[in-house]
């Protein structure tokens, strides 16, 4: 089974890209799709209806979505393998940019919109720097010079990244991506690890306590001017 | 070295195959793409810009010197031998003009870019009446300034042998200056245009309809003459435009235009 993990900020074009990938492979491979989101997601129903593939979604709710993704990845792999899936596509919610959902096997794709701002590649941290491939979308909305400037900024963050540009709604110029997916190695579930370190995400805020201020919380909390050693906070 | 590019046919908006067998454009040649709105003009030059390999909506294929272009050309716009000026007149990059050009020069692997950046801003200022400075943020440039800057950038920093210009007449910039400069180069230049002056000045005209190339016309002698006359007329219209923009009232008899 091949694995593709797609990350990127909201509205960058992750689902539009997913649809192009599904459209291209649906007659050659059995595809399964997982959408991780926080509050609401329709993509699974849409993909199931339009392309007749296996889909699932998970709402992370009070849990951080990348954290939720890590926890359910094992179950999803099992589900996909049981269904004899050839290509598993996981689309992350892509929110806080602290983490990246990529694993050490398969392909990690970051989707960035041409109009997301010139400093976005730096701000997105691990989501860009630990990916294998960057797909720049909405290229019909900006000038070529500006696209080149954005691509240079992505390369400044991740010099080895494989870059492609597309109008994801039309699916232009994606043949190279398809060949990379087609030639990617099948994953070995017993040796699958996250590429980046996730935060623990087990503080009182993460689990949904709404109080404000230090005296109401404990866990892994950073103070405005705090030292690293003060991270493990035990409440006041 | 790019001697020519070849465009192989795709399909029109109804899925019917295009009727031409191939269109070849050579270095030093100017071509215009004309046709009504929605006829596929921009899609045609976008195919060239992306070096389409039957993987765009038109399913056309583009060859360089008769061969399929190598992958890096296709996927890295900064080594692609093509500069395209879209109809876009907005920059989203939160950078000054100087910073923007500096990053672009770096993308194009230009060392010691200081001189070329100054040159580019100076050239852009010959295309537009509103002065661009090196500290102007590209996000606040006007439509005309943005286009002037992007055209100067395409000529000097992109320095691409193929230049694609999408409706430059719309931007309130000095068309004449741009045509003069481009005609002096040995580049392959394509204009998407609704402007008869530009259309008649180019050696070839590609006529679009319903997403497909309808025909290719070569400039005839009458047209060369007509273009010269129109150019004169266009200059006069240009003077008139600048006067009106500057708030003048017309009192001079030479501007008494007779339409009959």
Coordinates of C-alpha atoms in Angstrom, one line a residue, chain A residues 20 23-24 170-175 178, chain B residues 6-18 20-21 40 43-44 46-48 50-63 74 208 211-213:
Chain A
X20 CA -7.0 15.4 -9.1
X23 CA -9.3 11.2 -10.6
X24 CA -6.0 10.1 -12.0
X170 CA -8.1 22.2 -13.5
X171 CA -5.3 19.8 -12.5
X172 CA -2.7 21.3 -14.8
X173 CA 0.9 20.1 -14.9
X174 CA 0.5 17.3 -12.4
X175 CA 1.9 14.4 -14.4
X178 CA 1.4 11.3 -10.5
Chain B
X6 CA 6.1 24.0 -31.6
X7 CA 2.5 23.8 -30.5
X8 CA 0.6 20.6 -31.2
X9 CA -3.2 20.6 -31.3
X10 CA -5.5 19.8 -28.5
X11 CA -9.3 20.1 -28.1
X12 CA -11.8 23.0 -28.2
X13 CA -14.4 23.7 -25.5
X14 CA -16.8 21.1 -26.9
X15 CA -14.1 18.4 -27.0
X16 CA -13.5 18.5 -30.8
X17 CA -10.0 18.2 -32.0
X18 CA -8.3 21.4 -33.2
X20 CA -4.2 22.7 -37.3
X21 CA -1.4 20.1 -37.5
X40 CA -9.1 30.6 -25.4
X43 CA -5.3 29.4 -22.3
X44 CA -3.1 29.3 -25.4
X46 CA -0.6 29.6 -20.6
X47 CA 0.0 26.3 -22.4
X48 CA 3.2 27.7 -23.7
X50 CA 3.6 25.8 -18.6
X51 CA 5.2 23.9 -21.5
X52 CA 2.0 21.8 -21.6
X53 CA 2.3 18.1 -22.2
X54 CA -1.3 17.2 -22.8
X55 CA -1.9 17.8 -19.1
X56 CA -3.8 21.1 -19.2
X57 CA -7.4 21.7 -20.0
X58 CA -6.8 22.2 -23.7
X59 CA -4.6 19.0 -23.9
X60 CA -2.2 20.7 -26.2
X61 CA 1.5 19.8 -26.3
X62 CA 4.4 22.2 -26.6
X63 CA 7.9 21.3 -27.9
X74 CA 8.6 22.1 -16.7
X208 CA -9.0 31.9 -31.6
X211 CA -11.1 27.4 -27.1
X212 CA -9.4 26.4 -30.4
X213 CA -7.1 27.9 -32.9

